[in-house]
PDB file of N, CA and C and ligand atoms in Angstrom:
ATOM      1  N   MET A   1      -1.639 -24.222  29.534  1.00  0.00           N
ATOM      2  CA  MET A   1      -1.246 -24.015  28.118  1.00  0.00           C
ATOM      3  C   MET A   1      -2.584 -23.826  27.349  1.00  0.00           C
ATOM      4  N   ARG A   2      -3.541 -24.752  27.647  1.00  0.00           N
ATOM      5  CA  ARG A   2      -4.945 -24.855  26.806  1.00  0.00           C
ATOM      6  C   ARG A   2      -5.648 -23.544  27.114  1.00  0.00           C
ATOM      7  N   HIS A   3      -5.315 -22.936  28.110  1.00  0.00           N
ATOM      8  CA  HIS A   3      -6.099 -21.794  28.330  1.00  0.00           C
ATOM      9  C   HIS A   3      -5.519 -20.479  27.548  1.00  0.00           C
ATOM     10  N   LEU A   4      -4.207 -20.685  27.541  1.00  0.00           N
ATOM     11  CA  LEU A   4      -3.392 -19.476  26.581  1.00  0.00           C
ATOM     12  C   LEU A   4      -3.799 -19.509  25.171  1.00  0.00           C
ATOM     13  N   ALA A   5      -3.827 -20.803  24.701  1.00  0.00           N
ATOM     14  CA  ALA A   5      -4.259 -21.052  23.406  1.00  0.00           C
ATOM     15  C   ALA A   5      -5.630 -20.398  22.987  1.00  0.00           C
ATOM     16  N   LEU A   6      -6.542 -20.661  24.094  1.00  0.00           N
ATOM     17  CA  LEU A   6      -7.880 -20.228  23.602  1.00  0.00           C
ATOM     18  C   LEU A   6      -7.831 -18.823  23.984  1.00  0.00           C
ATOM     19  N   LEU A   7      -7.147 -18.139  24.644  1.00  0.00           N
ATOM     20  CA  LEU A   7      -7.180 -16.693  24.876  1.00  0.00           C
ATOM     21  C   LEU A   7      -6.519 -16.237  23.562  1.00  0.00           C
ATOM     22  N   LEU A   8      -5.509 -16.879  22.821  1.00  0.00           N
ATOM     23  CA  LEU A   8      -4.769 -16.249  21.404  1.00  0.00           C
ATOM     24  C   LEU A   8      -5.881 -16.302  20.367  1.00  0.00           C
ATOM     25  N   VAL A   9      -6.830 -17.406  20.473  1.00  0.00           N
ATOM     26  CA  VAL A   9      -7.809 -17.559  19.403  1.00  0.00           C
ATOM     27  C   VAL A   9      -8.728 -16.466  19.480  1.00  0.00           C
ATOM     28  N   SER A  10      -9.359 -16.426  20.593  1.00  0.00           N
ATOM     29  CA  SER A  10     -10.298 -15.217  20.670  1.00  0.00           C
ATOM     30  C   SER A  10      -9.918 -13.893  20.386  1.00  0.00           C
ATOM     31  N   ALA A  11      -8.353 -13.811  20.587  1.00  0.00           N
ATOM     32  CA  ALA A  11      -7.759 -12.303  20.495  1.00  0.00           C
ATOM     33  C   ALA A  11      -7.720 -12.142  18.826  1.00  0.00           C
ATOM     34  N   VAL A  12      -7.385 -13.384  18.266  1.00  0.00           N
ATOM     35  CA  VAL A  12      -7.333 -13.012  16.788  1.00  0.00           C
ATOM     36  C   VAL A  12      -8.545 -12.943  16.198  1.00  0.00           C
ATOM     37  N   LEU A  13      -9.627 -13.691  16.751  1.00  0.00           N
ATOM     38  CA  LEU A  13     -10.828 -13.586  15.991  1.00  0.00           C
ATOM     39  C   LEU A  13     -11.213 -12.058  16.445  1.00  0.00           C
ATOM     40  N   LEU A  14     -11.154 -11.594  17.523  1.00  0.00           N
ATOM     41  CA  LEU A  14     -11.529 -10.249  17.973  1.00  0.00           C
ATOM     42  C   LEU A  14     -10.996  -9.434  16.994  1.00  0.00           C
ATOM     43  N   PHE A  15      -9.876  -9.494  16.430  1.00  0.00           N
ATOM     44  CA  PHE A  15      -8.771  -8.740  15.449  1.00  0.00           C
ATOM     45  C   PHE A  15      -9.558  -8.749  14.321  1.00  0.00           C
ATOM     46  N   ALA A  16      -9.831  -9.882  13.938  1.00  0.00           N
ATOM     47  CA  ALA A  16     -10.601 -10.196  12.541  1.00  0.00           C
ATOM     48  C   ALA A  16     -11.846  -9.308  12.441  1.00  0.00           C
ATOM     49  N   ALA A  17     -12.416  -9.417  13.333  1.00  0.00           N
ATOM     50  CA  ALA A  17     -13.796  -8.864  13.466  1.00  0.00           C
ATOM     51  C   ALA A  17     -13.672  -7.427  13.370  1.00  0.00           C
ATOM     52  N   ASP A  18     -12.500  -6.905  13.907  1.00  0.00           N
ATOM     53  CA  ASP A  18     -12.465  -5.443  13.969  1.00  0.00           C
ATOM     54  C   ASP A  18     -11.811  -4.886  12.790  1.00  0.00           C
ATOM     55  N   ALA A  19     -11.304  -5.715  11.967  1.00  0.00           N
ATOM     56  CA  ALA A  19     -10.553  -5.125  10.782  1.00  0.00           C
ATOM     57  C   ALA A  19     -11.656  -4.722  10.039  1.00  0.00           C
ATOM     58  N   PRO A  20     -11.329  -3.737   9.074  1.00  0.00           N
ATOM     59  CA  PRO A  20     -12.223  -3.301   7.957  1.00  0.00           C
ATOM     60  C   PRO A  20     -12.341  -3.961   6.854  1.00  0.00           C
ATOM     61  N   PRO A  21     -13.495  -4.184   6.308  1.00  0.00           N
ATOM     62  CA  PRO A  21     -13.694  -4.728   4.986  1.00  0.00           C
ATOM     63  C   PRO A  21     -12.575  -4.692   4.053  1.00  0.00           C
ATOM     64  N   VAL A  22     -11.909  -5.758   3.305  1.00  0.00           N
ATOM     65  CA  VAL A  22     -10.971  -5.484   2.634  1.00  0.00           C
ATOM     66  C   VAL A  22     -11.430  -4.705   1.254  1.00  0.00           C
ATOM     67  N   ALA A  23     -10.850  -3.723   0.848  1.00  0.00           N
ATOM     68  CA  ALA A  23     -11.307  -3.077  -0.421  1.00  0.00           C
ATOM     69  C   ALA A  23     -10.926  -3.872  -1.657  1.00  0.00           C
ATOM     70  N   PRO A  24     -11.700  -4.053  -2.597  1.00  0.00           N
ATOM     71  CA  PRO A  24     -11.473  -4.786  -3.944  1.00  0.00           C
ATOM     72  C   PRO A  24     -10.542  -4.298  -4.560  1.00  0.00           C
ATOM     73  N   ALA A  25      -9.607  -5.073  -4.786  1.00  0.00           N
ATOM     74  CA  ALA A  25      -8.400  -5.039  -5.459  1.00  0.00           C
ATOM     75  C   ALA A  25      -8.560  -3.859  -6.939  1.00  0.00           C
ATOM     76  N   LYS A  26      -7.890  -3.056  -6.856  1.00  0.00           N
ATOM     77  CA  LYS A  26      -7.972  -2.021  -8.004  1.00  0.00           C
ATOM     78  C   LYS A  26      -6.858  -2.131  -8.773  1.00  0.00           C
ATOM     79  N   ALA A  27      -6.745  -1.778  -9.951  1.00  0.00           N
ATOM     80  CA  ALA A  27      -5.827  -1.881 -10.949  1.00  0.00           C
ATOM     81  C   ALA A  27      -4.622  -1.261 -10.616  1.00  0.00           C
ATOM     82  N   ALA A  28      -3.457  -1.705 -10.596  1.00  0.00           N
ATOM     83  CA  ALA A  28      -2.260  -1.163 -10.075  1.00  0.00           C
ATOM     84  C   ALA A  28      -1.997   0.100 -10.680  1.00  0.00           C
ATOM     85  N   PRO A  29      -1.597   1.269  -9.921  1.00  0.00           N
ATOM     86  CA  PRO A  29      -1.569   2.614 -10.516  1.00  0.00           C
ATOM     87  C   PRO A  29      -0.404   2.690 -11.455  1.00  0.00           C
ATOM     88  N   LYS A  30      -0.616   3.486 -12.237  1.00  0.00           N
ATOM     89  CA  LYS A  30       0.484   3.629 -13.441  1.00  0.00           C
ATOM     90  C   LYS A  30       1.449   4.452 -13.172  1.00  0.00           C
ATOM     91  N   TYR A  31       2.661   4.028 -12.923  1.00  0.00           N
ATOM     92  CA  TYR A  31       3.699   4.999 -12.803  1.00  0.00           C
ATOM     93  C   TYR A  31       4.252   5.234 -14.122  1.00  0.00           C
ATOM     94  N   GLN A  32       4.853   6.424 -14.288  1.00  0.00           N
ATOM     95  CA  GLN A  32       5.735   6.721 -15.431  1.00  0.00           C
ATOM     96  C   GLN A  32       7.027   6.136 -15.350  1.00  0.00           C
ATOM     97  N   GLU A  33       7.209   5.594 -16.749  1.00  0.00           N
ATOM     98  CA  GLU A  33       8.319   4.577 -16.853  1.00  0.00           C
ATOM     99  C   GLU A  33       9.712   5.355 -16.448  1.00  0.00           C
ATOM    100  N   GLY A  34      10.393   4.896 -15.430  1.00  0.00           N
ATOM    101  CA  GLY A  34      11.738   5.349 -15.276  1.00  0.00           C
ATOM    102  C   GLY A  34      11.544   6.239 -13.910  1.00  0.00           C
ATOM    103  N   SER A  35      10.235   6.603 -13.576  1.00  0.00           N
ATOM    104  CA  SER A  35      10.241   7.442 -12.291  1.00  0.00           C
ATOM    105  C   SER A  35      10.446   6.560 -11.074  1.00  0.00           C
ATOM    106  N   CYS A  36      10.731   7.569  -9.990  1.00  0.00           N
ATOM    107  CA  CYS A  36      11.343   6.982  -8.872  1.00  0.00           C
ATOM    108  C   CYS A  36      10.358   5.833  -8.386  1.00  0.00           C
ATOM    109  N   CYS A  37       9.106   6.063  -8.579  1.00  0.00           N
ATOM    110  CA  CYS A  37       8.064   5.057  -7.975  1.00  0.00           C
ATOM    111  C   CYS A  37       8.083   3.957  -8.848  1.00  0.00           C
ATOM    112  N   ASP A  38       8.360   4.085 -10.201  1.00  0.00           N
ATOM    113  CA  ASP A  38       8.369   2.855 -11.124  1.00  0.00           C
ATOM    114  C   ASP A  38       9.383   1.734 -10.853  1.00  0.00           C
ATOM    115  N   LYS A  39      10.633   2.602 -10.331  1.00  0.00           N
ATOM    116  CA  LYS A  39      12.052   1.894 -10.102  1.00  0.00           C
ATOM    117  C   LYS A  39      11.614   1.171  -8.668  1.00  0.00           C
ATOM    118  N   ALA A  40      11.238   1.754  -7.614  1.00  0.00           N
ATOM    119  CA  ALA A  40      10.985   1.274  -6.617  1.00  0.00           C
ATOM    120  C   ALA A  40       9.877   0.040  -6.610  1.00  0.00           C
ATOM    121  N   THR A  41       8.893   0.053  -7.441  1.00  0.00           N
ATOM    122  CA  THR A  41       8.018  -0.979  -7.658  1.00  0.00           C
ATOM    123  C   THR A  41       8.651  -2.135  -8.200  1.00  0.00           C
ATOM    124  N   LYS A  42       9.463  -1.855  -9.384  1.00  0.00           N
ATOM    125  CA  LYS A  42      10.217  -2.985  -9.998  1.00  0.00           C
ATOM    126  C   LYS A  42      11.134  -3.731  -8.924  1.00  0.00           C
ATOM    127  N   LYS A  43      11.518  -2.862  -7.865  1.00  0.00           N
ATOM    128  CA  LYS A  43      12.465  -3.532  -7.031  1.00  0.00           C
ATOM    129  C   LYS A  43      11.481  -4.389  -5.957  1.00  0.00           C
ATOM    130  N   GLY A  44      10.519  -4.282  -6.116  1.00  0.00           N
ATOM    131  CA  GLY A  44       9.237  -4.996  -5.042  1.00  0.00           C
ATOM    132  C   GLY A  44       9.400  -3.884  -3.832  1.00  0.00           C
ATOM    133  N   GLU A  45       9.537  -2.544  -3.969  1.00  0.00           N
ATOM    134  CA  GLU A  45       9.478  -1.836  -2.779  1.00  0.00           C
ATOM    135  C   GLU A  45       8.496  -0.742  -3.087  1.00  0.00           C
ATOM    136  N   LYS A  46       8.286   0.150  -2.139  1.00  0.00           N
ATOM    137  CA  LYS A  46       7.232   1.367  -2.451  1.00  0.00           C
ATOM    138  C   LYS A  46       8.298   2.655  -2.373  1.00  0.00           C
ATOM    139  N   CYS A  47       7.832   3.595  -3.304  1.00  0.00           N
ATOM    140  CA  CYS A  47       8.604   4.587  -3.304  1.00  0.00           C
ATOM    141  C   CYS A  47       8.625   5.481  -1.750  1.00  0.00           C
ATOM    142  N   MET A  48       9.730   5.678  -1.301  1.00  0.00           N
ATOM    143  CA  MET A  48       9.711   6.336  -0.067  1.00  0.00           C
ATOM    144  C   MET A  48       9.774   7.976  -0.083  1.00  0.00           C
ATOM    145  N   HIS A  49       9.662   8.745  -1.374  1.00  0.00           N
ATOM    146  CA  HIS A  49       9.350   9.978  -1.328  1.00  0.00           C
ATOM    147  C   HIS A  49       8.307  10.666  -0.775  1.00  0.00           C
ATOM    148  N   PRO A  50       8.576  11.640   0.287  1.00  0.00           N
ATOM    149  CA  PRO A  50       7.133  11.918   0.966  1.00  0.00           C
ATOM    150  C   PRO A  50       6.147  12.415   0.163  1.00  0.00           C
ATOM    151  N   CYS A  51       6.539  12.873  -1.021  1.00  0.00           N
ATOM    152  CA  CYS A  51       5.223  13.459  -2.077  1.00  0.00           C
ATOM    153  C   CYS A  51       4.585  12.152  -2.736  1.00  0.00           C
ATOM    154  N   CYS A  52       5.533  11.063  -2.711  1.00  0.00           N
ATOM    155  CA  CYS A  52       4.908   9.813  -3.332  1.00  0.00           C
ATOM    156  C   CYS A  52       4.005   9.304  -2.161  1.00  0.00           C
ATOM    157  N   VAL A  53       4.489   9.213  -1.179  1.00  0.00           N
ATOM    158  CA  VAL A  53       3.911   8.482   0.066  1.00  0.00           C
ATOM    159  C   VAL A  53       2.622   8.999   0.068  1.00  0.00           C
ATOM    160  N   LYS A  54       2.504  10.147   0.197  1.00  0.00           N
ATOM    161  CA  LYS A  54       1.302  10.928   0.346  1.00  0.00           C
ATOM    162  C   LYS A  54       0.310  10.793  -0.702  1.00  0.00           C
ATOM    163  N   ALA A  55       0.691  10.782  -1.853  1.00  0.00           N
ATOM    164  CA  ALA A  55      -0.203  10.485  -3.025  1.00  0.00           C
ATOM    165  C   ALA A  55      -0.887   9.075  -2.846  1.00  0.00           C
ATOM    166  N   ALA A  56       0.199   8.078  -2.416  1.00  0.00           N
ATOM    167  CA  ALA A  56      -0.341   6.718  -2.312  1.00  0.00           C
ATOM    168  C   ALA A  56      -1.278   6.342  -1.020  1.00  0.00           C
ATOM    169  N   LYS A  57      -1.150   7.420  -0.211  1.00  0.00           N
ATOM    170  CA  LYS A  57      -2.213   7.108   0.949  1.00  0.00           C
ATOM    171  C   LYS A  57      -3.436   7.381   0.498  1.00  0.00           C
ATOM    172  N   VAL A  58      -3.833   8.190  -0.490  1.00  0.00           N
ATOM    173  CA  VAL A  58      -5.127   8.681  -0.872  1.00  0.00           C
ATOM    174  C   VAL A  58      -5.426   7.722  -2.248  1.00  0.00           C
ATOM    175  N   GLY A  59      -4.505   6.821  -2.421  1.00  0.00           N
ATOM    176  CA  GLY A  59      -4.782   5.882  -3.644  1.00  0.00           C
ATOM    177  C   GLY A  59      -4.389   6.561  -4.966  1.00  0.00           C
ATOM    178  N   LYS A  60      -3.750   7.433  -4.907  1.00  0.00           N
ATOM    179  CA  LYS A  60      -3.289   8.095  -6.242  1.00  0.00           C
ATOM    180  C   LYS A  60      -1.597   7.914  -6.358  1.00  0.00           C
ATOM    181  N   VAL A  61      -1.304   8.343  -7.554  1.00  0.00           N
ATOM    182  CA  VAL A  61       0.060   8.229  -7.971  1.00  0.00           C
ATOM    183  C   VAL A  61       0.587   9.690  -8.154  1.00  0.00           C
ATOM    184  N   CYS A  62       1.780   9.730  -7.312  1.00  0.00           N
ATOM    185  CA  CYS A  62       2.510  11.128  -7.408  1.00  0.00           C
ATOM    186  C   CYS A  62       2.624  11.868  -8.881  1.00  0.00           C
ATOM    187  N   ASP A  63       1.917  12.950  -9.001  1.00  0.00           N
ATOM    188  CA  ASP A  63       2.149  13.505 -10.423  1.00  0.00           C
ATOM    189  C   ASP A  63       2.986  14.385 -10.419  1.00  0.00           C
ATOM    190  N   HIS A  64       3.863  14.489  -9.294  1.00  0.00           N
ATOM    191  CA  HIS A  64       4.921  15.407  -9.163  1.00  0.00           C
ATOM    192  C   HIS A  64       6.250  14.646 -10.034  1.00  0.00           C
ATOM    193  N   CYS A  65       6.306  13.209  -9.539  1.00  0.00           N
ATOM    194  CA  CYS A  65       7.297  12.359  -9.997  1.00  0.00           C
ATOM    195  C   CYS A  65       6.680  11.514 -11.347  1.00  0.00           C
ATOM    196  N   ASN A  66       5.469  11.364 -11.381  1.00  0.00           N
ATOM    197  CA  ASN A  66       4.864  10.866 -12.611  1.00  0.00           C
ATOM    198  C   ASN A  66       4.005  11.633 -13.505  1.00  0.00           C
ATOM    199  N   GLU A  67       4.559  12.462 -14.313  1.00  0.00           N
ATOM    200  CA  GLU A  67       4.006  13.377 -15.234  1.00  0.00           C
ATOM    201  C   GLU A  67       2.963  12.657 -16.031  1.00  0.00           C
ATOM    202  N   PRO A  68       1.737  13.005 -16.013  1.00  0.00           N
ATOM    203  CA  PRO A  68       0.817  12.480 -17.045  1.00  0.00           C
ATOM    204  C   PRO A  68       1.392  12.312 -18.477  1.00  0.00           C
ATOM    205  N   VAL A  69       1.224  11.450 -19.172  1.00  0.00           N
ATOM    206  CA  VAL A  69       1.606  11.326 -20.479  1.00  0.00           C
ATOM    207  C   VAL A  69       1.012  12.261 -21.339  1.00  0.00           C
ATOM    208  N   LYS A  70       1.998  13.213 -22.024  1.00  0.00           N
ATOM    209  CA  LYS A  70       1.641  13.889 -22.955  1.00  0.00           C
ATOM    210  C   LYS A  70       1.714  13.492 -24.468  1.00  0.00           C
ATOM    211  N   LYS A  71       0.711  13.729 -25.345  1.00  0.00           N
ATOM    212  CA  LYS A  71       0.915  13.338 -26.504  1.00  0.00           C
ATOM    213  C   LYS A  71       0.664  14.424 -27.332  1.00  0.00           C
TER     214      LYS A  71
HETATM  215 ZN1   ZN B 101       8.251   8.310  -6.379  1.00  0.00          ZN
HETATM  216 ZN1   ZN B 102       6.634  11.995  -6.005  1.00  0.00          ZN
END
């Protein structure tokens, strides 16, 4: 059992060393009030719309569903 534990520890260490450095936390993306993404976020989920998922992947907010505020 001792051997297995050692193996596990080294596996975890190896994984940690391999992980990319954690990017500094950015300000939460701004979703338009009432948009699909806004609703999902408020439920503690992520919007699953393909367009929103695609935008989130590049660190953006889907402007298809979250129109920029017009004034
Ligand atoms: Zn969305
Ligand atoms: Zn979208």
